[in-house]
mmCIF file of C-alpha atoms and ligand atoms in Angstrom:
data_model
loop_
_atom_site.group_PDB
_atom_site.id
_atom_site.type_symbol
_atom_site.label_atom_id
_atom_site.label_comp_id
_atom_site.label_asym_id
_atom_site.label_seq_id
_atom_site.Cartn_x
_atom_site.Cartn_y
_atom_site.Cartn_z
ATOM 1 C CA MET N 1 15.486 26.235 -16.502
ATOM 2 C CA PRO N 2 18.233 24.539 -14.642
ATOM 3 C CA GLU N 3 17.380 21.533 -12.572
ATOM 4 C CA ILE N 4 17.199 22.027 -8.749
ATOM 5 C CA ILE N 5 19.100 19.831 -6.522
ATOM 6 C CA LEU N 6 18.583 19.840 -2.716
ATOM 7 C CA VAL N 7 21.615 18.672 -0.905
ATOM 8 C CA VAL N 8 20.977 17.572 2.649
ATOM 9 C CA GLU N 9 24.189 17.053 4.602
ATOM 10 C CA ASP N 10 25.017 18.141 7.965
ATOM 11 C CA GLU N 11 28.930 18.396 7.650
ATOM 12 C CA PRO N 12 29.590 21.795 6.523
ATOM 13 C CA ALA N 13 32.665 20.948 4.469
ATOM 14 C CA LEU N 14 31.061 18.192 2.484
ATOM 15 C CA GLN N 15 27.855 20.209 2.084
ATOM 16 C CA GLU N 16 29.927 23.073 0.521
ATOM 17 C CA THR N 17 31.942 20.666 -1.714
ATOM 18 C CA LEU N 18 28.702 19.059 -2.943
ATOM 19 C CA ALA N 19 27.042 22.339 -3.556
ATOM 20 C CA TYR N 20 30.062 23.860 -5.343
ATOM 21 C CA ASN N 21 30.429 20.903 -7.669
ATOM 22 C CA LEU N 22 26.814 20.756 -8.635
ATOM 23 C CA LYS N 23 26.596 24.347 -9.209
ATOM 24 C CA LYS N 24 29.581 24.115 -11.482
ATOM 25 C CA GLU N 25 27.680 21.552 -13.445
ATOM 26 C CA GLY N 26 24.936 24.189 -13.964
ATOM 27 C CA TYR N 27 22.261 22.920 -11.483
ATOM 28 C CA THR N 28 20.531 25.212 -9.075
ATOM 29 C CA VAL N 29 21.486 23.978 -5.610
ATOM 30 C CA GLU N 30 19.746 24.375 -2.357
ATOM 31 C CA THR N 31 21.044 23.057 0.846
ATOM 32 C CA ALA N 32 19.812 21.800 4.198
ATOM 33 C CA GLY N 33 21.754 20.745 7.245
ATOM 34 C CA ASP N 34 19.168 18.864 9.154
ATOM 35 C CA GLY N 35 16.174 16.632 8.517
ATOM 36 C CA ARG N 36 13.513 19.184 9.403
ATOM 37 C CA ALA N 37 15.084 21.856 7.276
ATOM 38 C CA ALA N 38 15.342 19.123 4.518
ATOM 39 C CA LEU N 39 11.429 18.682 4.528
ATOM 40 C CA GLU N 40 10.894 22.539 4.554
ATOM 41 C CA SER N 41 13.271 22.985 1.608
ATOM 42 C CA ALA N 42 11.940 20.000 -0.468
ATOM 43 C CA ARG N 43 8.310 21.265 0.034
ATOM 44 C CA LYS N 44 9.344 24.871 -0.808
ATOM 45 C CA PHE N 45 11.681 24.254 -3.756
ATOM 46 C CA LYS N 46 10.187 21.113 -5.318
ATOM 47 C CA PRO N 47 13.774 19.906 -6.255
ATOM 48 C CA ASP N 48 14.328 17.594 -9.242
ATOM 49 C CA LEU N 49 16.603 15.415 -7.220
ATOM 50 C CA LEU N 50 17.557 14.996 -3.460
ATOM 51 C CA VAL N 51 21.089 14.014 -2.457
ATOM 52 C CA LEU N 52 20.220 13.008 1.196
ATOM 53 C CA ASP N 53 22.724 12.014 3.916
ATOM 54 C CA ILE N 54 21.378 9.418 6.384
ATOM 55 C CA MET N 55 23.072 10.607 9.740
ATOM 56 C CA LEU N 56 21.347 13.925 10.198
ATOM 57 C CA PRO N 57 20.245 16.019 13.289
ATOM 58 C CA GLU N 58 16.558 16.248 13.901
ATOM 59 C CA LEU N 59 15.317 13.640 11.633
ATOM 60 C CA ASP N 60 17.497 11.253 9.959
ATOM 61 C CA GLY N 61 17.629 10.537 6.235
ATOM 62 C CA PHE N 62 15.451 7.396 6.442
ATOM 63 C CA GLU N 63 12.652 9.412 8.136
ATOM 64 C CA VAL N 64 13.016 12.294 5.532
ATOM 65 C CA ALA N 65 12.657 9.783 2.656
ATOM 66 C CA ARG N 66 9.762 8.181 4.095
ATOM 67 C CA ILE N 67 7.967 11.380 4.739
ATOM 68 C CA LEU N 68 8.692 12.801 1.235
ATOM 69 C CA ARG N 69 7.964 9.622 -0.603
ATOM 70 C CA ARG N 70 4.302 10.224 0.376
ATOM 71 C CA GLU N 71 4.406 13.674 -1.025
ATOM 72 C CA MET N 72 6.450 13.661 -4.152
ATOM 73 C CA THR N 73 8.134 11.367 -6.777
ATOM 74 C CA THR N 74 11.476 13.282 -6.634
ATOM 75 C CA PRO N 75 14.407 10.761 -7.033
ATOM 76 C CA ILE N 76 16.429 10.330 -3.885
ATOM 77 C CA LEU N 77 20.227 9.560 -3.916
ATOM 78 C CA MET N 78 21.119 8.471 -0.550
ATOM 79 C CA LEU N 79 24.533 8.941 1.058
ATOM 80 C CA THR N 80 25.616 6.156 3.398
ATOM 81 C CA ALA N 81 28.407 5.922 5.658
ATOM 82 C CA ARG N 82 28.289 2.628 7.434
ATOM 83 C CA ASP N 83 27.519 -1.015 6.527
ATOM 84 C CA ASP N 84 24.449 -1.089 8.747
ATOM 85 C CA GLU N 85 23.080 1.915 6.881
ATOM 86 C CA ILE N 86 23.557 0.220 3.483
ATOM 87 C CA ASP N 87 21.723 -2.787 4.984
ATOM 88 C CA ARG N 88 18.779 -0.687 5.751
ATOM 89 C CA VAL N 89 18.766 1.069 2.415
ATOM 90 C CA VAL N 90 19.124 -2.206 0.617
ATOM 91 C CA GLY N 91 16.682 -4.182 2.746
ATOM 92 C CA LEU N 92 13.934 -1.762 3.538
ATOM 93 C CA GLU N 93 11.571 0.097 1.493
ATOM 94 C CA VAL N 94 13.066 3.557 2.493
ATOM 95 C CA GLY N 95 12.138 5.100 -0.801
ATOM 96 C CA ALA N 96 15.681 5.685 -2.166
ATOM 97 C CA ASP N 97 16.314 5.374 -5.770
ATOM 98 C CA ASP N 98 20.039 4.875 -5.568
ATOM 99 C CA TYR N 99 22.755 5.152 -2.944
ATOM 100 C CA LEU N 100 26.419 6.144 -2.722
ATOM 101 C CA THR N 101 28.728 4.910 0.059
ATOM 102 C CA LYS N 102 31.104 7.484 1.660
ATOM 103 C CA PRO N 103 33.766 8.219 0.781
ATOM 104 C CA PHE N 104 32.961 8.734 -2.847
ATOM 105 C CA SER N 105 34.417 10.703 -5.618
ATOM 106 C CA MET N 106 32.847 13.809 -7.096
ATOM 107 C CA ARG N 107 33.031 12.130 -10.443
ATOM 108 C CA GLU N 108 31.005 9.066 -9.113
ATOM 109 C CA LEU N 109 28.322 11.390 -7.581
ATOM 110 C CA MET N 110 27.894 13.471 -10.740
ATOM 111 C CA ALA N 111 27.348 10.299 -12.787
ATOM 112 C CA ARG N 112 24.746 9.070 -10.318
ATOM 113 C CA VAL N 113 23.125 12.573 -10.229
ATOM 114 C CA LYS N 114 23.062 12.739 -14.081
ATOM 115 C CA ALA N 115 21.751 9.160 -14.403
ATOM 116 C CA GLN N 116 18.822 10.000 -11.907
ATOM 117 C CA LEU N 117 17.851 13.128 -13.538
ATOM 118 C CA ARG N 118 17.908 11.838 -17.021
ATOM 119 C CA ARG N 119 15.734 8.837 -15.832
ATOM 120 C CA ALA N 120 13.223 11.076 -14.210
ATOM 121 C CA ARG N 121 13.135 13.239 -17.266
ATOM 122 C CA LEU N 122 12.600 10.214 -19.495
ATOM 123 C CA LEU N 123 9.866 8.780 -17.448
ATOM 124 C CA ARG N 124 8.089 12.145 -17.262
ATOM 125 C CA GLU N 125 8.070 12.426 -21.052
ATOM 126 C CA GLU N 126 6.761 8.886 -21.251
ATOM 127 C CA PHE N 127 4.074 9.598 -18.783
ATOM 128 C CA ASP N 128 3.075 12.742 -20.730
ATOM 129 C CA ARG N 129 2.977 10.901 -23.806
ATOM 130 C CA GLU N 130 1.002 8.037 -22.503
ATOM 131 C CA SER N 131 -1.518 10.208 -20.684
ATOM 132 C CA ALA N 132 -2.088 11.970 -24.037
ATOM 133 C CA GLU N 133 -2.520 8.511 -25.832
ATOM 134 C CA THR N 134 -4.849 7.264 -23.219
ATOM 135 C CA GLN N 135 -7.074 10.329 -23.384
ATOM 136 C CA SER N 136 -7.335 10.102 -27.146
ATOM 137 C CA ALA N 137 -8.192 6.381 -27.208
ATOM 138 C CA THR N 138 -11.744 5.210 -26.984
ATOM 139 C CA ARG N 139 -13.429 4.174 -23.823
ATOM 140 C CA GLU N 140 -13.875 0.695 -25.135
ATOM 141 C CA MET N 141 -10.115 0.337 -25.778
ATOM 142 C CA GLN N 142 -8.903 -2.972 -24.362
ATOM 143 C CA HIS N 143 -6.161 -2.488 -21.917
ATOM 144 C CA GLU N 144 -3.013 -4.560 -22.842
ATOM 145 C CA THR N 145 -2.191 -6.973 -19.851
ATOM 146 C CA LEU N 146 0.288 -9.580 -18.941
ATOM 147 C CA VAL N 147 -1.147 -12.142 -16.649
ATOM 148 C CA PHE N 148 0.863 -14.226 -14.211
ATOM 149 C CA ASP N 149 -1.782 -15.932 -12.099
ATOM 150 C CA ASN N 150 -2.971 -13.392 -9.465
ATOM 151 C CA LEU N 151 -0.158 -11.012 -10.658
ATOM 152 C CA ILE N 152 -1.375 -8.779 -13.430
ATOM 153 C CA VAL N 153 0.567 -5.983 -15.160
ATOM 154 C CA ASN N 154 -1.446 -3.512 -16.941
ATOM 155 C CA LEU N 155 0.889 -2.127 -19.777
ATOM 156 C CA THR N 156 -1.645 0.581 -20.744
ATOM 157 C CA ARG N 157 -2.068 2.044 -17.336
ATOM 158 C CA ARG N 158 1.367 1.013 -16.016
ATOM 159 C CA GLU N 159 -0.473 -0.609 -13.127
ATOM 160 C CA VAL N 160 0.418 -3.833 -11.363
ATOM 161 C CA THR N 161 -2.165 -5.644 -9.151
ATOM 162 C CA LEU N 162 -1.516 -8.677 -6.835
ATOM 163 C CA ASP N 163 -4.876 -10.492 -5.986
ATOM 164 C CA GLY N 164 -6.715 -7.472 -7.453
ATOM 165 C CA GLN N 165 -5.130 -5.085 -5.128
ATOM 166 C CA PRO N 166 -2.938 -2.390 -6.750
ATOM 167 C CA LEU N 167 0.782 -2.496 -5.999
ATOM 168 C CA GLN N 168 2.740 0.769 -5.320
ATOM 169 C CA LEU N 169 5.779 0.243 -7.384
ATOM 170 C CA LYS N 170 8.379 2.804 -7.909
ATOM 171 C CA PRO N 171 9.153 3.569 -11.650
ATOM 172 C CA GLN N 172 12.443 1.534 -11.620
ATOM 173 C CA GLU N 173 10.483 -1.436 -10.023
ATOM 174 C CA TYR N 174 7.884 -1.266 -12.566
ATOM 175 C CA GLU N 175 10.568 -1.217 -15.331
ATOM 176 C CA LEU N 176 12.427 -4.078 -13.797
ATOM 177 C CA LEU N 177 9.147 -6.249 -13.359
ATOM 178 C CA LEU N 178 8.137 -5.425 -16.978
ATOM 179 C CA PHE N 179 11.598 -6.524 -18.083
ATOM 180 C CA PHE N 180 11.297 -9.797 -16.221
ATOM 181 C CA ALA N 181 7.819 -10.330 -17.473
ATOM 182 C CA GLU N 182 8.942 -9.850 -21.060
ATOM 183 C CA HIS N 183 11.715 -12.409 -20.509
ATOM 184 C CA LYS N 184 9.775 -15.139 -18.623
ATOM 185 C CA GLY N 185 11.719 -18.255 -18.013
ATOM 186 C CA GLN N 186 15.075 -16.746 -19.393
ATOM 187 C CA MET N 187 18.124 -16.548 -17.154
ATOM 188 C CA LEU N 188 19.048 -12.857 -17.002
ATOM 189 C CA SER N 189 22.472 -11.839 -15.720
ATOM 190 C CA ARG N 190 22.697 -8.835 -13.382
ATOM 191 C CA GLU N 191 24.843 -7.095 -15.922
ATOM 192 C CA PHE N 192 22.435 -7.740 -18.795
ATOM 193 C CA ILE N 193 19.478 -6.627 -16.467
ATOM 194 C CA LEU N 194 21.509 -3.452 -15.385
ATOM 195 C CA GLU N 195 22.264 -2.602 -19.140
ATOM 196 C CA ARG N 196 18.769 -3.063 -20.315
ATOM 197 C CA VAL N 197 16.644 -1.504 -17.449
ATOM 198 C CA TRP N 198 18.933 1.173 -16.385
ATOM 199 C CA GLY N 199 20.661 1.868 -19.579
ATOM 200 C CA TRP N 200 24.193 1.181 -20.866
ATOM 201 C CA ASP N 201 25.678 4.368 -19.571
ATOM 202 C CA TYR N 202 24.237 3.952 -16.020
ATOM 203 C CA ILE N 203 27.222 4.099 -13.761
ATOM 204 C CA GLY N 204 26.283 1.631 -10.987
ATOM 205 C CA ASP N 205 27.239 -1.849 -9.937
ATOM 206 C CA SER N 206 25.028 -4.964 -10.035
ATOM 207 C CA ARG N 207 24.143 -4.510 -6.560
ATOM 208 C CA THR N 208 21.594 -1.979 -7.761
ATOM 209 C CA VAL N 209 19.880 -4.819 -9.537
ATOM 210 C CA ASP N 210 19.937 -7.066 -6.285
ATOM 211 C CA VAL N 211 18.501 -4.136 -4.352
ATOM 212 C CA HIS N 212 15.524 -3.642 -6.642
ATOM 213 C CA VAL N 213 14.992 -7.382 -6.997
ATOM 214 C CA ARG N 214 14.743 -7.445 -3.218
ATOM 215 C CA TRP N 215 12.294 -4.520 -3.179
ATOM 216 C CA LEU N 216 10.234 -6.284 -5.899
ATOM 217 C CA ARG N 217 10.150 -9.452 -4.095
ATOM 218 C CA GLN N 218 8.787 -7.899 -0.994
ATOM 219 C CA LYS N 219 5.814 -6.672 -3.087
ATOM 220 C CA ILE N 220 4.972 -9.455 -5.392
ATOM 221 C CA GLU N 221 6.217 -12.746 -3.654
ATOM 222 C CA ALA N 222 4.054 -14.599 -1.255
ATOM 223 C CA ASP N 223 7.191 -15.072 0.983
ATOM 224 C CA SER N 224 10.043 -12.877 -0.048
ATOM 225 C CA ALA N 225 12.496 -15.062 1.896
ATOM 226 C CA LYS N 226 11.384 -17.999 -0.402
ATOM 227 C CA PRO N 227 10.852 -16.381 -3.737
ATOM 228 C CA GLU N 228 9.028 -18.371 -6.311
ATOM 229 C CA ARG N 229 8.445 -15.638 -8.913
ATOM 230 C CA ILE N 230 12.001 -14.210 -9.232
ATOM 231 C CA VAL N 231 14.258 -16.929 -8.583
ATOM 232 C CA THR N 232 17.973 -16.491 -8.049
ATOM 233 C CA VAL N 233 20.153 -18.508 -10.454
ATOM 234 C CA ARG N 234 23.415 -19.540 -8.707
ATOM 235 C CA GLY N 235 26.328 -17.736 -10.106
ATOM 236 C CA GLY N 236 24.235 -16.189 -12.916
ATOM 237 C CA GLY N 237 21.505 -13.758 -12.104
ATOM 238 C CA TYR N 238 17.813 -14.104 -11.958
ATOM 239 C CA ARG N 239 14.900 -15.919 -13.681
ATOM 240 C CA PHE N 240 11.280 -14.867 -13.702
ATOM 241 C CA GLU N 241 8.974 -17.808 -13.430
ATOM 242 C CA GLY N 242 5.783 -15.951 -13.748
HETATM 243 CA CA1 LIG W 1 25.847 13.202 8.461
#
């Protein structure tokens, strides 16, 4: 069955172009021209991916992402037009998985779409496999954990707790934290992180890494403005101190 992509864009010409090109790639495309219609369509069609413009009538893209994040895990690719929008996508937990800045090429869009869909597919398969393994395991099974003081990563359950409280990490944030945890004390360049966590064929820039580090810091650092766990290495990348 073809994957369903919901395109939310209020400019008719751009909406049409996006829909045309995605259909040409074999996807089933649904469209919405405002925030409310986007919510309705997302609930109705349960898309595999949302391409979501930010400036929209009724409800803006931030609001749409915030609401849908509570209801579904569908990856969201946001379309930003202005610098202050990029700052909000980067700086706030709006629930976007990736973003593209207008104007962008169809080739660029298609690469991001494919990367997000492939990633969601892999995570789903992994989740299914792990559920099956967990179910067949004995009740006494010791959960494998990585402990960094009050931060505990449960590898079996893919759960992270801070001071005993479970953290709500998005799949990519979890993968990034796991990668850091497995390379504690090592300097990791953005490019290396991008290649290992997102995959060698991911078409994105290293800013993607910065964005996710920022989100992760907001969740695991005592003060995300003065990070002590994930420290920035000048001119290099990042180092996880534990
Ligand atoms: Ca718009």
